[in-house]
Tab-separated table of C-alpha atoms in Angstrom:
chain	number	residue	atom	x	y	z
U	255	UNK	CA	-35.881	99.567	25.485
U	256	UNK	CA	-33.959	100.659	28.616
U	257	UNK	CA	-31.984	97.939	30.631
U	258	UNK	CA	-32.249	99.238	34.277
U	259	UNK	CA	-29.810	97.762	37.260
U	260	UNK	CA	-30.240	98.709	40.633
U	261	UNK	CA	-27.931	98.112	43.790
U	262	UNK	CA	-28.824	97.000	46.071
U	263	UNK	CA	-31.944	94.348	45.270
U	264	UNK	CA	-32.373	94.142	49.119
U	265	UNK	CA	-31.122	95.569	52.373
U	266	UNK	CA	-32.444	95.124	56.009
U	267	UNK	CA	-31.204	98.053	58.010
U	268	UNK	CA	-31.969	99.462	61.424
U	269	UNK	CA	-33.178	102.212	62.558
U	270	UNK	CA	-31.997	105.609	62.400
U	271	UNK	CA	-29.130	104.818	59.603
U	272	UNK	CA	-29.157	105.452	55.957
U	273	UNK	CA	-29.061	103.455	52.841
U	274	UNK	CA	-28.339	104.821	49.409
U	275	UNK	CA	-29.887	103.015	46.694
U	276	UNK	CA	-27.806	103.194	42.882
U	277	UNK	CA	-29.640	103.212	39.414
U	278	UNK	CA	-27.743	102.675	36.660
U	279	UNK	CA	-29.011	103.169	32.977
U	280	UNK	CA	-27.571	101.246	29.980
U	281	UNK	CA	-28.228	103.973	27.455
U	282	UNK	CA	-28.650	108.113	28.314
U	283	UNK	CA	-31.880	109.410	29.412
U	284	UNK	CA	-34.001	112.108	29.138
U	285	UNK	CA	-35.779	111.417	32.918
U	286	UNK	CA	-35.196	109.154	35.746
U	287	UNK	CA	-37.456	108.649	38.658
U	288	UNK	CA	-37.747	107.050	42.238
U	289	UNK	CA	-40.360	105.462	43.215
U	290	UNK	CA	-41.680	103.663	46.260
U	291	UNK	CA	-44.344	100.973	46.411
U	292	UNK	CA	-45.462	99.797	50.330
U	293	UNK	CA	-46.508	96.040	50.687
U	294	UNK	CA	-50.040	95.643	48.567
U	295	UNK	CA	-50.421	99.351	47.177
U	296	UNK	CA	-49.455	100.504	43.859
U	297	UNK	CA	-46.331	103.051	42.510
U	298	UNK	CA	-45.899	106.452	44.534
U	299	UNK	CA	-43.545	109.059	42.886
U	300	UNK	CA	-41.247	110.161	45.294
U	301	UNK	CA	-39.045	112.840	43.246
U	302	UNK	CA	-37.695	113.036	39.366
U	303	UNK	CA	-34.367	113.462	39.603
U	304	UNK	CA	-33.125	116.182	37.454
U	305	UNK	CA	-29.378	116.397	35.811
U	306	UNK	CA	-27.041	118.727	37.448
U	307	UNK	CA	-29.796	120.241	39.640
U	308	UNK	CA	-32.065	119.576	42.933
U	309	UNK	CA	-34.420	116.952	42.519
U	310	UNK	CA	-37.811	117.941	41.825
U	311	UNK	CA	-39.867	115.897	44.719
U	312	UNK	CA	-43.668	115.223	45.285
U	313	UNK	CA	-46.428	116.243	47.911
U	314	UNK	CA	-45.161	114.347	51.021
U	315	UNK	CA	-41.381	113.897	50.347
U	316	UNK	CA	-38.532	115.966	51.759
U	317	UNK	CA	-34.859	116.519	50.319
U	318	UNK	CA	-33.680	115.593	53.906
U	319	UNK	CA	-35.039	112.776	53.869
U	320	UNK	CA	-35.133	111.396	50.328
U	321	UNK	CA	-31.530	113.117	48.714
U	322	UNK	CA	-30.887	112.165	45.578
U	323	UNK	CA	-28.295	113.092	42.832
U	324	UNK	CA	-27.762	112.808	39.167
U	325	UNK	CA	-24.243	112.936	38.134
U	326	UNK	CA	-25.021	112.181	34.745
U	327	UNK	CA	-28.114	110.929	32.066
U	328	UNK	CA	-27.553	107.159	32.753
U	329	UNK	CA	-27.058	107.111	36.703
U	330	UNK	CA	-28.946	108.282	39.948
U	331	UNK	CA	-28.590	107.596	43.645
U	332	UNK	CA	-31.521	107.619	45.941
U	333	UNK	CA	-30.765	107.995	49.577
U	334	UNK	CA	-33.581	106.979	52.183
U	335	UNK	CA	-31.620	108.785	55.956
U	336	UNK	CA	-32.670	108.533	58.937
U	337	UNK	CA	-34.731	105.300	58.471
U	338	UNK	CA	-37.902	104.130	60.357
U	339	UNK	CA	-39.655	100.852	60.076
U	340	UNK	CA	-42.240	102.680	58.179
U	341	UNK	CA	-39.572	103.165	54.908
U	342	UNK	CA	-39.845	99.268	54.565
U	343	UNK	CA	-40.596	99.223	51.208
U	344	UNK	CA	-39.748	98.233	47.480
U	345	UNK	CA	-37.800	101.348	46.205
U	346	UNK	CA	-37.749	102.070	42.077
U	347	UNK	CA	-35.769	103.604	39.962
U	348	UNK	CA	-37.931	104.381	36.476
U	349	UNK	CA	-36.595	105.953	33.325
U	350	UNK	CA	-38.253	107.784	29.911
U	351	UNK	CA	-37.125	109.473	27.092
U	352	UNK	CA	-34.390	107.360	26.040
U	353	UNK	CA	-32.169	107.805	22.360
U	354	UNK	CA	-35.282	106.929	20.068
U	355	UNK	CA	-37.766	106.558	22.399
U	356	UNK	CA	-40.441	108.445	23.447
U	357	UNK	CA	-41.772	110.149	26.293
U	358	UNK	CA	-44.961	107.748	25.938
U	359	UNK	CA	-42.417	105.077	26.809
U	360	UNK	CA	-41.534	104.302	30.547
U	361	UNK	CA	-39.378	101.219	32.432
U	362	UNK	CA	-38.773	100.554	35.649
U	363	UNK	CA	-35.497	98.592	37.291
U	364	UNK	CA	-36.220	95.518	39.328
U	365	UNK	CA	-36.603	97.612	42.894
U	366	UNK	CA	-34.740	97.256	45.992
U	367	UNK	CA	-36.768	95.640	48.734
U	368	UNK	CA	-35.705	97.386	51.695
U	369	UNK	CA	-36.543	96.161	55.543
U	370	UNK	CA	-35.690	99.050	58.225
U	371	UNK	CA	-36.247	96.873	61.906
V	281	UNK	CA	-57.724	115.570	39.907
V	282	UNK	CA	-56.179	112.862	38.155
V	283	UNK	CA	-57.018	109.560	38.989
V	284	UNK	CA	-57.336	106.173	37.434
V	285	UNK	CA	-59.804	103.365	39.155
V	286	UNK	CA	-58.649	99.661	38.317
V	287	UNK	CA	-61.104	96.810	39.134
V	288	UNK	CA	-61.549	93.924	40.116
V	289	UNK	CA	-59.180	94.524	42.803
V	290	UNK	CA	-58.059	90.686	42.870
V	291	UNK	CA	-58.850	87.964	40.838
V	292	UNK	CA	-58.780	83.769	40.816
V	293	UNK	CA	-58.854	82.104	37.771
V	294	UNK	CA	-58.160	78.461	36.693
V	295	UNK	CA	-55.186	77.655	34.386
V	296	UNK	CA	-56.485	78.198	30.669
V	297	UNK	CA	-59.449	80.667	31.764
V	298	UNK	CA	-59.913	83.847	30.052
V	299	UNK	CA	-60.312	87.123	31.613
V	300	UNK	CA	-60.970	90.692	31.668
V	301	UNK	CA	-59.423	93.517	34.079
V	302	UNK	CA	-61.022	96.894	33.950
V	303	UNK	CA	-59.374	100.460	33.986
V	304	UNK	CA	-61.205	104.195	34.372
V	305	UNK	CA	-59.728	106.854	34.366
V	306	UNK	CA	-59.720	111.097	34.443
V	307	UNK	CA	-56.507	111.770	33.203
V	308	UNK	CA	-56.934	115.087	31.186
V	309	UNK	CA	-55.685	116.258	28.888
V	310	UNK	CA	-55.388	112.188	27.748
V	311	UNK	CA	-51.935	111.505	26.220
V	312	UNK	CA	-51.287	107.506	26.409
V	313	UNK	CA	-52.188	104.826	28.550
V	314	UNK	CA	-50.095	101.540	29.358
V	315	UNK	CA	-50.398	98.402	31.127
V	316	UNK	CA	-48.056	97.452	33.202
V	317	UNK	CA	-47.488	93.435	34.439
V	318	UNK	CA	-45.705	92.925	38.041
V	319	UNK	CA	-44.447	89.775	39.355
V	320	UNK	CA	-44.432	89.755	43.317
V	321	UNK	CA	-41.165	91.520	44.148
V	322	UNK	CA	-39.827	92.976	40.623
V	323	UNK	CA	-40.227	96.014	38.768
V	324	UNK	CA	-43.348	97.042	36.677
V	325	UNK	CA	-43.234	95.594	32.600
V	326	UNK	CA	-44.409	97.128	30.159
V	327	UNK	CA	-47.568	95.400	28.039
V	328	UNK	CA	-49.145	97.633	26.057
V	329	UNK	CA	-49.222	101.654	25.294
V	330	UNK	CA	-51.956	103.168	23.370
V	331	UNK	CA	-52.742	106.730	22.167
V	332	UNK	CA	-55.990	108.425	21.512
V	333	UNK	CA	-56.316	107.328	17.920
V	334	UNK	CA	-55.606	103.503	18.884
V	335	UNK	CA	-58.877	101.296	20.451
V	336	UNK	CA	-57.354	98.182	20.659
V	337	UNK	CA	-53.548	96.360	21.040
V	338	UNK	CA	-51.789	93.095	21.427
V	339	UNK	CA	-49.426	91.676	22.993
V	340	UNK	CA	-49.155	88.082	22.815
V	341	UNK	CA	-52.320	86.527	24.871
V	342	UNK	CA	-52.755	90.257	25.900
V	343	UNK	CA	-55.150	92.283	24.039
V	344	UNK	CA	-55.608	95.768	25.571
V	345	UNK	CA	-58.826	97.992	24.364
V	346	UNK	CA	-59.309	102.159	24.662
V	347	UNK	CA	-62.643	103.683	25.090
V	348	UNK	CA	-61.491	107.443	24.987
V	349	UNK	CA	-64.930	109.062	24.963
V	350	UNK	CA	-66.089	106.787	27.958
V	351	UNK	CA	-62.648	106.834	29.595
V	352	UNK	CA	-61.978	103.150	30.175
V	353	UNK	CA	-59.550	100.599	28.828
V	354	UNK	CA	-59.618	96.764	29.479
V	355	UNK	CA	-56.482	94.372	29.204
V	356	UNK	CA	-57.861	90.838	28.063
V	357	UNK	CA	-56.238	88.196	29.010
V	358	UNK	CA	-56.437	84.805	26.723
V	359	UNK	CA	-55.821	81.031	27.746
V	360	UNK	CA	-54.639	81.813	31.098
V	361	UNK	CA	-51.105	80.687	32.253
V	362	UNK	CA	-49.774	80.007	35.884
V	363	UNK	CA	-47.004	82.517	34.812
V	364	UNK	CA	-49.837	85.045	34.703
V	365	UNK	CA	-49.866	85.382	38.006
V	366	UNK	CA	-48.891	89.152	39.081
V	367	UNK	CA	-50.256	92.417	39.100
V	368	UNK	CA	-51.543	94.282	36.347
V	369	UNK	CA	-51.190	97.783	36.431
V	370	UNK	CA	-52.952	100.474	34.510
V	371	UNK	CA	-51.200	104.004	33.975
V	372	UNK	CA	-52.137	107.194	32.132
V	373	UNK	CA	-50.638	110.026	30.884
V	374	UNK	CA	-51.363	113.528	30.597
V	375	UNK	CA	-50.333	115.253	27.079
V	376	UNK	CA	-47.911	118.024	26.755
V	377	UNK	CA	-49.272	121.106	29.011
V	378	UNK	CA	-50.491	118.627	31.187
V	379	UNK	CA	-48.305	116.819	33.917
V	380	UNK	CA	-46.406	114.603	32.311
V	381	UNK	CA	-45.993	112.279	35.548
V	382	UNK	CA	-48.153	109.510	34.922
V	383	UNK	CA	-50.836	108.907	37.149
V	384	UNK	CA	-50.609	104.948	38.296
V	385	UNK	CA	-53.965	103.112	38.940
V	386	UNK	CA	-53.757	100.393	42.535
V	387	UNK	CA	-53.487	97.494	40.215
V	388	UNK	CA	-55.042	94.248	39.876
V	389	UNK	CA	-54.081	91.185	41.650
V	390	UNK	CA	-54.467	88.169	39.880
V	391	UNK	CA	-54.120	84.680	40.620
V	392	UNK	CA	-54.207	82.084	38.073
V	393	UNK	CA	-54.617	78.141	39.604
V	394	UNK	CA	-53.786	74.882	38.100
């Protein structure tokens, strides 16, 4: 299995600044993605962040406002700009198709809790 | 549209209770479907992962089923521990020509008392 880290666990921010949010992998992946999962609701795909190339992002997210890069196949960054109370959320970074894994296979770091007042 | 319906929404059990937490789904075309477990304010782990040709996996007390012809999948849970406590989180798959973004059910809260 994959052994995800992400910095930082938690933040509380104010309004109208950015955070950037690191994932680091311990072995090279196939896919990474970001997540975000509001108080009580269940995972939303934000974007799948693609390797030397623009992120590929979901119905209701924005480059602007959700950047991300990936440098390499074991690291991403996640930026959340601009931020509102309404991006207080648990963000998470989620990997598959590791060295002899599978597709079917898919883990998830330990989130960052972020609070925007 | 893909979607996957998870019931009961919550659930209370006493310590060393069994219990059952149900999972439908349209995912098409079907490729694999996993249960997740969630402690409040971590990251989804994995429990189980099934394919089409497999109807039933364990895990420890966890003993996942898969109906594919009725579309539903149940994760059993045996001798309840307070450490059970968390959300339980059903996701599906589409197969190759599909999307291959999974498609992530609400979950299931449960809450297991001494």
């Amino acid at each position: 299995s994959a052994v995800i880290s992400q910095k930082p666990s938690r933040d509380i921010c104010q309004r109208g600044t950015s955070l950037t949010i690191q994932c680091q992998v311990d072995s090279q992946v196939t896919m990474m993605f970001w997540y975000r999962q509001q108080p009580g609701q269940s995972l939303t795909l934000i974007a799948t962040a693609n390797q030397g190339s623009e992120a590929t992002y979901e119905s209701g997210f924005v480059i602007d406002k959700f950047p991300i890069s990936r440098p390499n196949l074991t690291f991403s960054t996640l930026t959340v700009s601009n931020m509102s109370p309404e991006d207080s959320s648990i963000y998470l970074c989620s990997v598959a198709g590791g060295a002899g894994g599978t597709y079917n296979e898919q883990f998830f770091g330990p989130g960052t809790r972020l609070t925007v007042l | 549209k893909n979607q996957v319906e998870q019931s009961p929404q919550s659930l209370i059990i006493l310590e060393g209770k069994n219990c059952t937490l149900q999972c439908n789904y349209t995912v098409s075309p079907f490729s694999n479907l996993r249960w997740y477990k969630q402690d409040t304010g971590r990251g989804p782990v994995s429990l189980t992962i099934m394919t089409f040709s497999e109807n039933t996996k364990s895990n420890g007390r966890y003993t996942a089923t898969l109906d594919a012809d009725t579309k539903q999948s149940s994760l059993h849970i045996t001798a309840s521990q307070l450490s059970d406590s968390a959300s339980y989180i059903c996701v599906v798959s589409a197969a190759p020509g599909g999307s291959y973004i999974p498609t992530f059910g609400r979950g299931t809260s449960l809450i297991v008392h001494p």
